[in-house]
């Protein structure tokens, strides 16, 4: 109920204005977001790299409403790739197709994503495509498949809470497209997604097996210690070398677990968002864990 309310609030333009104008909200959000600028993101990337962690850099923004905004997002991504390359940082890129114009025209999102994929390919950086709300899943996968024809450096996220995802994963495995497996962060109806957390977890475990058995480069994106343990068991069962898959976790979430997997010698990539459009991302992080909301509210009250 609380989760659903927060996820609904993530789409409210009114609340976005209120929350983003509030300096305390910004301070709490800083736990999850590297800063407003590429310079601040660079600082955070360097600290993570120094701790033995790679980065997936996300320029925040979603559901752009004009072609000009979509092209601006592309420019920001291209600048981020250039910065990563110029400064020799261990990072790649993660994009949201609605930031690149998917709400406007599918061809526009494909065109813009192609520019990002092409620049990534030039410098040897992978471009991960985030998976957004279920209404975008089919179009997202169509675009990723189209990109795959020209670029071998593109991967995509698959959410275990969607009923369709098991078939999507099998198809992506057959096509040799790297997959980041997550549980799913949006508010979805029981028509398309498992409503119970136990079912989402169960689906994740089953898909993890298919991912580690058949995907060219599995990206296991979770902070769930049970799934991290299961990954280690499945990796041994499928005779996977440690440099053929990676764990991924979000910036500011379960840093203890992040350090633990690195200390154990596994690859870990931290998903690192930056930019001024942090409100919906922040609300999804609050929805995932009620303690985050209480922390946020208690900071507001202490003011
Ligand atoms: C690298 C990465 C990329 C992602 N990309 C996408 C995407 O493209 N599309 C999408 O829908 N979702 C994405 N997600 C989010 C994902 O779908 C989940 O909502 C999120 O990861 C929580 O699920 P979990 O697997 O950690 O398991 P859960 O069972 O939800 O959590 C396990 C434990 O992790 C900790 N934890 C989880 N979330 C938080 C939090 N916000 N704050 C503090 N502690 C927390 C808690 O200790 C919790 O008990 C991504 C997640 C990661 C790690």
mmCIF file of C-alpha atoms and ligand atoms in Angstrom:
data_model
loop_
_atom_site.group_PDB
_atom_site.id
_atom_site.type_symbol
_atom_site.label_atom_id
_atom_site.label_comp_id
_atom_site.label_asym_id
_atom_site.label_seq_id
_atom_site.Cartn_x
_atom_site.Cartn_y
_atom_site.Cartn_z
ATOM 1 C CA UNK A 1 0.000 0.000 0.000
ATOM 2 C CA UNK A 2 2.756 2.431 1.057
ATOM 3 C CA UNK A 3 4.886 1.167 -1.804
ATOM 4 C CA UNK A 4 2.066 1.692 -4.307
ATOM 5 C CA UNK A 5 1.463 5.226 -2.989
ATOM 6 C CA UNK A 6 5.129 6.165 -3.289
ATOM 7 C CA UNK A 7 5.369 4.723 -6.790
ATOM 8 C CA UNK A 8 2.270 6.647 -7.806
ATOM 9 C CA UNK A 9 3.765 9.809 -6.274
ATOM 10 C CA UNK A 10 6.876 9.218 -8.421
ATOM 11 C CA UNK A 11 4.764 10.288 -11.422
ATOM 12 C CA UNK A 12 3.378 13.487 -9.862
ATOM 13 C CA UNK A 13 4.676 16.717 -11.385
ATOM 14 C CA UNK A 14 3.336 18.688 -8.403
ATOM 15 C CA UNK A 15 5.230 16.582 -5.838
ATOM 16 C CA UNK A 16 8.301 16.632 -8.057
ATOM 17 C CA UNK A 17 8.359 20.432 -7.832
ATOM 18 C CA UNK A 18 7.858 20.378 -4.042
ATOM 19 C CA UNK A 19 10.428 17.701 -3.292
ATOM 20 C CA UNK A 20 13.168 18.853 -5.656
ATOM 21 C CA UNK A 21 12.937 22.416 -4.296
ATOM 22 C CA UNK A 22 13.505 21.122 -0.763
ATOM 23 C CA UNK A 23 17.184 21.183 0.316
ATOM 24 C CA UNK A 24 16.642 18.472 2.927
ATOM 25 C CA UNK A 25 15.143 16.143 0.348
ATOM 26 C CA UNK A 26 18.187 16.784 -1.806
ATOM 27 C CA UNK A 27 20.486 15.917 1.084
ATOM 28 C CA UNK A 28 18.703 12.621 1.688
ATOM 29 C CA UNK A 29 18.676 11.894 -2.050
ATOM 30 C CA UNK A 30 22.455 12.380 -2.108
ATOM 31 C CA UNK A 31 22.781 8.941 -0.587
ATOM 32 C CA UNK A 32 21.517 7.492 -3.888
ATOM 33 C CA UNK A 33 22.664 10.106 -6.420
ATOM 34 C CA UNK A 34 26.191 11.194 -7.295
ATOM 35 C CA UNK A 35 25.327 14.876 -7.796
ATOM 36 C CA UNK A 36 23.948 17.230 -10.425
ATOM 37 C CA UNK A 37 26.945 17.377 -12.729
ATOM 38 C CA UNK A 38 29.327 15.165 -14.649
ATOM 39 C CA UNK A 39 32.170 16.547 -12.504
ATOM 40 C CA UNK A 40 30.432 15.288 -9.364
ATOM 41 C CA UNK A 41 29.771 11.949 -11.055
ATOM 42 C CA UNK A 42 33.455 11.699 -11.953
ATOM 43 C CA UNK A 43 34.385 12.216 -8.313
ATOM 44 C CA UNK A 44 32.063 9.362 -7.252
ATOM 45 C CA UNK A 45 33.294 7.072 -10.056
ATOM 46 C CA UNK A 46 36.901 7.586 -8.956
ATOM 47 C CA UNK A 47 36.052 6.697 -5.347
ATOM 48 C CA UNK A 48 34.212 3.529 -6.430
ATOM 49 C CA UNK A 49 36.988 2.529 -8.830
ATOM 50 C CA UNK A 50 39.506 2.987 -5.997
ATOM 51 C CA UNK A 51 37.445 0.488 -3.976
ATOM 52 C CA UNK A 52 37.671 -2.097 -6.761
ATOM 53 C CA UNK A 53 34.177 -1.417 -8.155
ATOM 54 C CA UNK A 54 33.173 -0.667 -11.750
ATOM 55 C CA UNK A 55 30.365 1.760 -12.561
ATOM 56 C CA UNK A 56 27.266 1.900 -14.781
ATOM 57 C CA UNK A 57 26.701 5.644 -15.196
ATOM 58 C CA UNK A 58 23.123 6.834 -15.570
ATOM 59 C CA UNK A 59 22.287 10.393 -16.624
ATOM 60 C CA UNK A 60 18.969 10.915 -14.838
ATOM 61 C CA UNK A 61 15.874 11.768 -16.857
ATOM 62 C CA UNK A 62 12.858 9.919 -18.157
ATOM 63 C CA UNK A 63 9.697 10.494 -20.194
ATOM 64 C CA UNK A 64 11.048 13.432 -22.185
ATOM 65 C CA UNK A 65 8.297 15.299 -23.987
ATOM 66 C CA UNK A 66 10.117 16.935 -26.890
ATOM 67 C CA UNK A 67 12.639 15.954 -29.532
ATOM 68 C CA UNK A 68 14.911 18.729 -28.295
ATOM 69 C CA UNK A 69 14.945 17.212 -24.782
ATOM 70 C CA UNK A 70 15.630 13.746 -26.182
ATOM 71 C CA UNK A 71 18.576 15.080 -28.178
ATOM 72 C CA UNK A 72 19.852 16.879 -25.079
ATOM 73 C CA UNK A 73 19.805 13.558 -23.181
ATOM 74 C CA UNK A 74 21.791 11.975 -25.994
ATOM 75 C CA UNK A 75 24.345 14.792 -25.852
ATOM 76 C CA UNK A 76 24.731 14.288 -22.108
ATOM 77 C CA UNK A 77 25.320 10.576 -22.638
ATOM 78 C CA UNK A 78 27.872 11.227 -25.364
ATOM 79 C CA UNK A 79 29.677 13.700 -23.085
ATOM 80 C CA UNK A 80 29.666 11.094 -20.298
ATOM 81 C CA UNK A 81 31.165 8.427 -22.584
ATOM 82 C CA UNK A 82 33.854 10.867 -23.734
ATOM 83 C CA UNK A 83 34.691 11.779 -20.139
ATOM 84 C CA UNK A 84 34.958 8.098 -19.141
ATOM 85 C CA UNK A 85 37.257 7.470 -22.073
ATOM 86 C CA UNK A 86 39.403 10.623 -21.661
ATOM 87 C CA UNK A 87 39.959 10.077 -17.945
ATOM 88 C CA UNK A 88 40.469 6.307 -18.185
ATOM 89 C CA UNK A 89 37.703 5.477 -15.711
ATOM 90 C CA UNK A 90 36.267 1.991 -15.247
ATOM 91 C CA UNK A 91 32.672 2.759 -16.191
ATOM 92 C CA UNK A 92 30.050 2.143 -18.827
ATOM 93 C CA UNK A 93 26.658 3.685 -19.525
ATOM 94 C CA UNK A 94 23.040 2.919 -18.738
ATOM 95 C CA UNK A 95 20.212 4.612 -20.647
ATOM 96 C CA UNK A 96 16.452 4.907 -20.372
ATOM 97 C CA UNK A 97 14.695 4.877 -23.730
ATOM 98 C CA UNK A 98 11.969 7.269 -22.555
ATOM 99 C CA UNK A 99 14.757 9.795 -21.920
ATOM 100 C CA UNK A 100 15.726 9.333 -25.558
ATOM 101 C CA UNK A 101 12.226 9.965 -26.903
ATOM 102 C CA UNK A 102 10.322 6.653 -26.667
ATOM 103 C CA UNK A 103 7.127 8.472 -25.641
ATOM 104 C CA UNK A 104 7.385 10.662 -28.734
ATOM 105 C CA UNK A 105 8.285 8.150 -31.476
ATOM 106 C CA UNK A 106 9.889 4.732 -31.373
ATOM 107 C CA UNK A 107 12.101 5.660 -34.357
ATOM 108 C CA UNK A 108 13.395 8.690 -32.464
ATOM 109 C CA UNK A 109 14.421 6.558 -29.476
ATOM 110 C CA UNK A 110 16.127 4.074 -31.819
ATOM 111 C CA UNK A 111 17.942 6.885 -33.621
ATOM 112 C CA UNK A 112 19.153 8.472 -30.375
ATOM 113 C CA UNK A 113 20.070 5.141 -28.755
ATOM 114 C CA UNK A 114 22.059 4.266 -31.911
ATOM 115 C CA UNK A 115 24.178 7.394 -31.431
ATOM 116 C CA UNK A 116 24.950 6.392 -27.842
ATOM 117 C CA UNK A 117 25.649 2.770 -28.817
ATOM 118 C CA UNK A 118 27.923 3.887 -31.677
ATOM 119 C CA UNK A 119 30.003 6.150 -29.428
ATOM 120 C CA UNK A 120 30.156 3.391 -26.794
ATOM 121 C CA UNK A 121 31.346 0.919 -29.412
ATOM 122 C CA UNK A 122 34.069 3.305 -30.600
ATOM 123 C CA UNK A 123 35.567 3.437 -27.112
ATOM 124 C CA UNK A 124 34.784 -0.147 -26.088
ATOM 125 C CA UNK A 125 32.069 0.762 -23.556
ATOM 126 C CA UNK A 126 28.966 -1.304 -23.047
ATOM 127 C CA UNK A 127 25.621 0.513 -23.194
ATOM 128 C CA UNK A 128 22.978 -1.013 -20.927
ATOM 129 C CA UNK A 129 19.327 -0.269 -21.636
ATOM 130 C CA UNK A 130 17.208 0.054 -18.485
ATOM 131 C CA UNK A 131 13.767 -1.544 -18.410
ATOM 132 C CA UNK A 132 11.032 0.908 -17.452
ATOM 133 C CA UNK A 133 7.291 0.411 -16.853
ATOM 134 C CA UNK A 134 5.695 -2.654 -18.466
ATOM 135 C CA UNK A 135 3.994 -0.643 -21.219
ATOM 136 C CA UNK A 136 7.476 -0.032 -22.670
ATOM 137 C CA UNK A 137 8.797 -3.602 -22.426
ATOM 138 C CA UNK A 138 7.954 -4.767 -25.970
ATOM 139 C CA UNK A 139 9.179 -1.559 -27.615
ATOM 140 C CA UNK A 140 12.338 -1.558 -25.514
ATOM 141 C CA UNK A 141 13.196 -5.085 -26.589
ATOM 142 C CA UNK A 142 12.418 -4.283 -30.244
ATOM 143 C CA UNK A 143 14.869 -1.384 -30.080
ATOM 144 C CA UNK A 144 17.520 -3.470 -28.341
ATOM 145 C CA UNK A 145 17.211 -6.175 -31.020
ATOM 146 C CA UNK A 146 17.501 -3.544 -33.755
ATOM 147 C CA UNK A 147 20.600 -2.103 -32.047
ATOM 148 C CA UNK A 148 22.130 -5.557 -31.754
ATOM 149 C CA UNK A 149 22.291 -5.805 -35.561
ATOM 150 C CA UNK A 150 24.909 -3.025 -35.667
ATOM 151 C CA UNK A 151 26.343 -2.915 -32.166
ATOM 152 C CA UNK A 152 27.633 -5.797 -30.091
ATOM 153 C CA UNK A 153 28.095 -3.591 -27.016
ATOM 154 C CA UNK A 154 24.407 -3.315 -26.062
ATOM 155 C CA UNK A 155 22.727 -5.114 -23.162
ATOM 156 C CA UNK A 156 19.280 -4.838 -21.607
ATOM 157 C CA UNK A 157 17.549 -5.171 -18.276
ATOM 158 C CA UNK A 158 14.865 -7.836 -17.647
ATOM 159 C CA UNK A 159 12.502 -7.693 -14.637
ATOM 160 C CA UNK A 160 11.537 -10.943 -12.910
ATOM 161 C CA UNK A 161 8.166 -9.522 -11.756
ATOM 162 C CA UNK A 162 6.723 -9.470 -15.295
ATOM 163 C CA UNK A 163 5.034 -12.688 -16.496
ATOM 164 C CA UNK A 164 6.458 -12.143 -19.977
ATOM 165 C CA UNK A 165 10.068 -11.907 -18.802
ATOM 166 C CA UNK A 166 10.882 -15.613 -18.762
ATOM 167 C CA UNK A 167 10.184 -15.810 -22.531
ATOM 168 C CA UNK A 168 12.025 -12.520 -23.106
ATOM 169 C CA UNK A 169 15.063 -13.860 -21.298
ATOM 170 C CA UNK A 170 15.087 -17.059 -23.359
ATOM 171 C CA UNK A 171 14.935 -15.014 -26.544
ATOM 172 C CA UNK A 172 17.706 -12.634 -25.442
ATOM 173 C CA UNK A 173 19.856 -15.624 -24.470
ATOM 174 C CA UNK A 174 19.348 -17.121 -27.938
ATOM 175 C CA UNK A 175 20.237 -13.786 -29.569
ATOM 176 C CA UNK A 176 23.371 -13.509 -27.439
ATOM 177 C CA UNK A 177 22.364 -10.185 -25.866
ATOM 178 C CA UNK A 178 23.805 -9.514 -22.378
ATOM 179 C CA UNK A 179 21.088 -9.240 -19.727
ATOM 180 C CA UNK A 180 20.890 -7.446 -16.392
ATOM 181 C CA UNK A 181 18.405 -9.331 -14.237
ATOM 182 C CA UNK A 182 16.423 -7.292 -11.664
ATOM 183 C CA UNK A 183 13.235 -7.869 -9.698
ATOM 184 C CA UNK A 184 11.484 -4.715 -11.028
ATOM 185 C CA UNK A 185 10.871 -1.266 -9.567
ATOM 186 C CA UNK A 186 7.602 0.078 -11.037
ATOM 187 C CA UNK A 187 3.969 -0.140 -9.985
ATOM 188 C CA UNK A 188 2.370 -2.790 -12.208
ATOM 189 C CA UNK A 189 -1.058 -4.429 -12.320
ATOM 190 C CA UNK A 190 -1.559 -8.134 -11.507
ATOM 191 C CA UNK A 191 -2.516 -8.529 -15.182
ATOM 192 C CA UNK A 192 1.126 -8.228 -16.148
ATOM 193 C CA UNK A 193 3.231 -8.765 -13.012
ATOM 194 C CA UNK A 194 3.351 -10.991 -9.922
ATOM 195 C CA UNK A 195 1.721 -9.059 -7.087
ATOM 196 C CA UNK A 196 3.395 -11.110 -4.328
ATOM 197 C CA UNK A 197 7.033 -10.535 -3.429
ATOM 198 C CA UNK A 198 7.544 -14.281 -2.858
ATOM 199 C CA UNK A 199 6.530 -14.979 -6.475
ATOM 200 C CA UNK A 200 8.853 -12.240 -7.765
ATOM 201 C CA UNK A 201 11.720 -13.767 -5.758
ATOM 202 C CA UNK A 202 10.869 -17.257 -7.005
ATOM 203 C CA UNK A 203 10.808 -16.036 -10.612
ATOM 204 C CA UNK A 204 14.142 -14.289 -10.045
ATOM 205 C CA UNK A 205 15.734 -17.507 -8.800
ATOM 206 C CA UNK A 206 14.440 -19.496 -11.795
ATOM 207 C CA UNK A 207 15.558 -16.845 -14.261
ATOM 208 C CA UNK A 208 18.949 -16.603 -12.586
ATOM 209 C CA UNK A 209 19.547 -20.230 -13.476
ATOM 210 C CA UNK A 210 18.662 -19.644 -17.164
ATOM 211 C CA UNK A 211 20.729 -16.456 -17.186
ATOM 212 C CA UNK A 212 23.876 -18.038 -15.788
ATOM 213 C CA UNK A 213 23.498 -21.142 -17.942
ATOM 214 C CA UNK A 214 22.896 -19.455 -21.303
ATOM 215 C CA UNK A 215 23.639 -15.713 -21.355
ATOM 216 C CA UNK A 216 26.913 -14.394 -22.813
ATOM 217 C CA UNK A 217 27.421 -11.890 -19.993
ATOM 218 C CA UNK A 218 24.987 -12.139 -17.060
ATOM 219 C CA UNK A 219 24.580 -9.062 -14.877
ATOM 220 C CA UNK A 220 23.065 -10.124 -11.573
ATOM 221 C CA UNK A 221 21.534 -6.914 -10.223
ATOM 222 C CA UNK A 222 20.253 -7.405 -6.689
ATOM 223 C CA UNK A 223 20.960 -6.603 -3.039
ATOM 224 C CA UNK A 224 19.197 -9.734 -1.864
ATOM 225 C CA UNK A 225 21.766 -11.850 0.006
ATOM 226 C CA UNK A 226 19.800 -15.025 -0.824
ATOM 227 C CA UNK A 227 20.107 -14.286 -4.567
ATOM 228 C CA UNK A 228 23.790 -13.440 -4.200
ATOM 229 C CA UNK A 229 24.341 -16.814 -2.490
ATOM 230 C CA UNK A 230 22.302 -18.618 -5.135
ATOM 231 C CA UNK A 231 24.374 -16.953 -7.865
ATOM 232 C CA UNK A 232 27.567 -18.319 -6.341
ATOM 233 C CA UNK A 233 26.088 -21.842 -6.270
ATOM 234 C CA UNK A 234 24.828 -21.615 -9.873
ATOM 235 C CA UNK A 235 28.098 -20.173 -11.124
ATOM 236 C CA UNK A 236 29.883 -23.247 -9.768
ATOM 237 C CA UNK A 237 27.227 -25.572 -11.236
ATOM 238 C CA UNK A 238 27.470 -23.987 -14.697
ATOM 239 C CA UNK A 239 31.294 -23.793 -14.553
ATOM 240 C CA UNK A 240 31.349 -20.047 -15.129
ATOM 241 C CA UNK A 241 34.590 -18.145 -14.697
ATOM 242 C CA UNK A 242 34.383 -15.048 -12.511
ATOM 243 C CA UNK A 243 35.230 -12.780 -15.429
ATOM 244 C CA UNK A 244 32.206 -13.933 -17.448
ATOM 245 C CA UNK A 245 29.514 -12.358 -15.254
ATOM 246 C CA UNK A 246 29.119 -9.531 -12.750
ATOM 247 C CA UNK A 247 27.078 -8.502 -9.763
ATOM 248 C CA UNK A 248 25.450 -5.079 -9.945
ATOM 249 C CA UNK A 249 24.097 -2.953 -7.096
ATOM 250 C CA UNK A 250 22.744 0.565 -6.736
ATOM 251 C CA UNK A 251 24.830 3.453 -5.449
ATOM 252 C CA UNK A 252 24.136 3.901 -1.743
ATOM 253 C CA UNK A 253 22.339 0.583 -1.249
ATOM 254 C CA UNK A 254 23.852 -2.225 0.879
ATOM 255 C CA UNK A 255 27.408 -0.893 0.748
ATOM 256 C CA UNK A 256 28.368 -3.681 3.181
ATOM 257 C CA UNK A 257 27.287 -6.323 0.687
ATOM 258 C CA UNK A 258 29.021 -4.454 -2.135
ATOM 259 C CA UNK A 259 32.314 -4.525 -0.238
ATOM 260 C CA UNK A 260 31.828 -8.160 0.682
ATOM 261 C CA UNK A 261 31.414 -9.411 -2.903
ATOM 262 C CA UNK A 262 34.446 -7.378 -4.005
ATOM 263 C CA UNK A 263 36.510 -8.765 -1.111
ATOM 264 C CA UNK A 264 35.498 -12.260 -2.218
ATOM 265 C CA UNK A 265 36.961 -11.562 -5.647
ATOM 266 C CA UNK A 266 33.759 -11.145 -7.670
ATOM 267 C CA UNK A 267 33.179 -8.410 -10.223
ATOM 268 C CA UNK A 268 30.840 -5.699 -8.966
ATOM 269 C CA UNK A 269 29.415 -2.783 -10.927
ATOM 270 C CA UNK A 270 27.669 0.049 -9.090
ATOM 271 C CA UNK A 271 24.779 1.752 -10.883
ATOM 272 C CA UNK A 272 25.507 5.438 -10.397
ATOM 273 C CA UNK A 273 22.916 8.084 -11.325
ATOM 274 C CA UNK A 274 23.639 11.788 -11.640
ATOM 275 C CA UNK A 275 21.773 14.850 -12.889
ATOM 276 C CA UNK A 276 19.046 17.217 -11.777
ATOM 277 C CA UNK A 277 16.085 14.990 -12.713
ATOM 278 C CA UNK A 278 16.449 12.792 -9.642
ATOM 279 C CA UNK A 279 12.903 12.844 -8.251
ATOM 280 C CA UNK A 280 11.339 9.677 -9.825
ATOM 281 C CA UNK A 281 14.513 7.656 -9.239
ATOM 282 C CA UNK A 282 14.582 8.799 -5.601
ATOM 283 C CA UNK A 283 10.923 7.897 -5.075
ATOM 284 C CA UNK A 284 11.503 4.379 -6.421
ATOM 285 C CA UNK A 285 14.355 3.969 -3.926
ATOM 286 C CA UNK A 286 12.060 5.120 -1.083
ATOM 287 C CA UNK A 287 9.372 2.690 -2.221
ATOM 288 C CA UNK A 288 11.766 -0.244 -2.132
ATOM 289 C CA UNK A 289 12.426 0.097 1.554
ATOM 290 C CA UNK A 290 10.134 1.799 4.104
ATOM 291 C CA UNK A 291 13.155 2.588 6.333
ATOM 292 C CA UNK A 292 14.360 4.982 3.607
ATOM 293 C CA UNK A 293 11.064 6.851 3.817
ATOM 294 C CA UNK A 294 11.227 7.110 7.621
ATOM 295 C CA UNK A 295 14.791 8.396 7.346
ATOM 296 C CA UNK A 296 13.633 11.011 4.837
ATOM 297 C CA UNK A 297 10.636 12.085 6.948
ATOM 298 C CA UNK A 298 12.621 12.234 10.194
ATOM 299 C CA UNK A 299 15.140 14.532 8.488
ATOM 300 C CA UNK A 300 12.308 16.809 7.366
ATOM 301 C CA UNK A 301 10.921 16.927 10.906
ATOM 302 C CA UNK A 302 14.341 17.620 12.488
ATOM 303 C CA UNK A 303 14.717 20.701 10.328
HETATM 304 C C1 LIG B 1 22.211 -2.259 -10.940
HETATM 305 C C2 LIG B 1 20.714 -2.186 -10.868
HETATM 306 C C3 LIG B 1 20.012 -1.732 -11.954
HETATM 307 C C4 LIG B 1 18.623 -1.690 -11.917
HETATM 308 N N1 LIG B 1 17.926 -1.357 -13.043
HETATM 309 C C5 LIG B 1 16.578 -1.467 -13.041
HETATM 310 C C6 LIG B 1 15.828 -1.282 -14.223
HETATM 311 O O1 LIG B 1 16.360 -0.997 -15.310
HETATM 312 N N2 LIG B 1 14.476 -1.431 -14.163
HETATM 313 C C7 LIG B 1 13.834 -1.751 -12.985
HETATM 314 O O2 LIG B 1 12.608 -1.902 -12.992
HETATM 315 N N3 LIG B 1 14.523 -1.906 -11.849
HETATM 316 C C8 LIG B 1 15.867 -1.775 -11.830
HETATM 317 N N4 LIG B 1 16.563 -1.961 -10.667
HETATM 318 C C9 LIG B 1 15.829 -2.019 -9.365
HETATM 319 C C10 LIG B 1 15.320 -3.406 -9.046
HETATM 320 O O3 LIG B 1 14.267 -3.750 -9.921
HETATM 321 C C11 LIG B 1 14.816 -3.514 -7.592
HETATM 322 O O4 LIG B 1 13.750 -2.633 -7.409
HETATM 323 C C12 LIG B 1 15.850 -3.229 -6.528
HETATM 324 O O5 LIG B 1 17.115 -3.685 -6.894
HETATM 325 C C13 LIG B 1 15.450 -3.933 -5.198
HETATM 326 O O6 LIG B 1 15.411 -5.320 -5.406
HETATM 327 P P1 LIG B 1 16.491 -6.351 -4.806
HETATM 328 O O7 LIG B 1 16.825 -7.345 -5.850
HETATM 329 O O8 LIG B 1 17.636 -5.629 -4.234
HETATM 330 O O9 LIG B 1 15.711 -7.197 -3.730
HETATM 331 P P2 LIG B 1 14.782 -6.833 -2.496
HETATM 332 O O10 LIG B 1 14.253 -8.126 -2.034
HETATM 333 O O11 LIG B 1 13.816 -5.752 -2.851
HETATM 334 O O12 LIG B 1 15.809 -6.235 -1.454
HETATM 335 C C14 LIG B 1 16.804 -7.048 -0.841
HETATM 336 C C15 LIG B 1 17.491 -6.228 0.232
HETATM 337 O O13 LIG B 1 18.196 -5.164 -0.377
HETATM 338 C C16 LIG B 1 18.126 -3.985 0.386
HETATM 339 N N5 LIG B 1 17.505 -2.942 -0.429
HETATM 340 C C17 LIG B 1 16.829 -3.097 -1.600
HETATM 341 N N6 LIG B 1 16.454 -1.904 -2.094
HETATM 342 C C18 LIG B 1 16.874 -0.978 -1.211
HETATM 343 C C19 LIG B 1 16.803 0.442 -1.156
HETATM 344 N N7 LIG B 1 16.200 1.154 -2.109
HETATM 345 N N8 LIG B 1 17.367 1.072 -0.105
HETATM 346 C C20 LIG B 1 17.993 0.376 0.874
HETATM 347 N N9 LIG B 1 18.095 -0.972 0.886
HETATM 348 C C21 LIG B 1 17.540 -1.635 -0.131
HETATM 349 C C22 LIG B 1 17.342 -4.333 1.624
HETATM 350 O O14 LIG B 1 18.263 -4.728 2.606
HETATM 351 C C23 LIG B 1 16.517 -5.515 1.183
HETATM 352 O O15 LIG B 1 16.148 -6.346 2.258
HETATM 353 C C24 LIG B 1 17.945 -2.044 -10.708
HETATM 354 C C25 LIG B 1 18.667 -2.508 -9.611
HETATM 355 C C26 LIG B 1 20.043 -2.599 -9.686
HETATM 356 C C27 LIG B 1 20.774 -3.139 -8.498
#
